[in-house]
Amino acid sequence: MEYLLIAINSVFIGNLILAKFLGICPFLGVSKKVSTALGMSMAVMFVMTLAATVTWILFHFLLEPLNLQYLRTIVFILVIASLVQLTEMAIQKISPALYEALGIYLPLITTNCAILGVAINSIEKEYNFLGMLVYAFFGAVGFALALLLFSGIRERLDISSVPKSFRGAASSLIVAGILSLAFMGFAGLVPG
Amino acid sequence: MRFYTRLLKQTIWHENPIFHQMLGICSALAVTTNLKNGLIMSLAVIVISMATNVTVSMLKTFIPRNIRLITEMIIIATFVIIFDQLLKAYYYQMSKTLGPYVGLIITNCIILGRSEAFALRNRVLPSLVDGLGNGLGYAMLLLPISFFRELLGAGSIAGHQVMPANLEPARAILLAPGAFLLLGIFIWILRGIQLHHAKEAE
């Protein structure tokens, strides 16, 4: 039950993009087409779960015993950067088809603050191992959901006539605002 | 001197990191619930982007090309941690409210982007000015947004109640949708002004 709550919370109520403002750069950057959004979501789902797991283990079994918690940020970002690099190499070897599909999205993930945000958050919220796993995976599912919804809307937006100054960033942000308003409706799902 | 003022103007206005290049938006949305948070966050980005730009520019001949991204990340992370620790030591309350967003300055693309695009190719002083300009350009959007979000959402300015008490503040502005909407409207207005200028110049 507890894990179900974490899952619902991270997909809908505490949606990474629409409620926590994490990963806005890729959200605005790769959401022009549904297909690219799908590729990005898959890459994020994969890396986010992996990165959260590795950083959680490192934090609890290396940094905490050595009393080096303040090095958290620097360690985490290095872990994420090298993890992305390793994943890229591994996928290239194991599954060239998947590598083709993820393509340029993998390296882009390094600067996706949602990954670091989830890694830091799962420490701050003091989740246990399983809780962290659920939190990270469903956080990524929420990310994918928002990205896909948004890219669908943007495909429509592109073919409609919009004033020049409103085109691009401004209209995207307003749409994101409305989307986030809709997601706020989920807040009643979990009591408290 | 003319060179520096022009560089400053260019980074703040013509190539503003937020509304022109769409960088660093995550934190711009997350921490703008009141003016104080916006102020501290702007300060953090200004200081860290200046420090990073200067360091990268000084070290540019020593940084091997193929690991430059990681090196830049480490430099940024170092300054972020220093700032985070200072905040924790002297302003613990603020450090609690800003939460993970201070640490997330590392992935703020403004800083990495500028050290990659500018500091690696330029001398120390122009890099310093470029860092300052980008930090100020970030502050230029962050401060008005946090000002309006606090005013409309809580009816106060920097914690002081200013709106009449019987006027119910629009709490939704403080929540996520308000941030998106306000930033969207700001970008809309600023783009409009820029387009207007461009038309007049023609």
Coordinates of N, CA and C in Angstrom, one line a residue, chain A residues 9 18 36 63 99-100 128 141 149 183 188 191:
Chain A
N9 N 1.7 9.1 -6.2 CA 2.2 10.4 -5.9 C 3.2 10.9 -6.9
L18 N 5.4 18.8 -14.1 CA 4.3 19.8 -13.9 C 4.1 20.2 -12.5
T36 N 9.9 11.8 -31.1 CA 11.1 12.1 -30.3 C 10.8 12.1 -28.8
L63 N 29.1 7.3 1.3 CA 29.2 8.7 1.8 C 28.8 8.8 3.3
Y99 N 19.7 1.3 -29.4 CA 20.6 2.4 -29.5 C 20.2 3.4 -30.6
E100 N 19.8 2.8 -31.7 CA 19.3 3.7 -32.8 C 18.2 4.5 -32.3
N128 N 13.4 3.9 1.8 CA 14.2 2.7 1.8 C 14.5 2.2 0.4
V141 N 7.9 7.5 -15.2 CA 6.7 7.3 -15.9 C 5.9 8.6 -16.0
L149 N 1.9 13.8 -23.5 CA 0.7 14.7 -23.6 C 1.1 16.0 -24.3
F183 N -3.4 18.7 -13.9 CA -2.8 17.7 -13.1 C -3.0 18.0 -11.6
G188 N -6.4 15.4 -4.9 CA -7.3 14.8 -4.0 C -7.2 13.2 -3.9
P191 N -5.1 11.1 0.4 CA -5.4 12.0 1.5 C -4.2 12.5 2.2

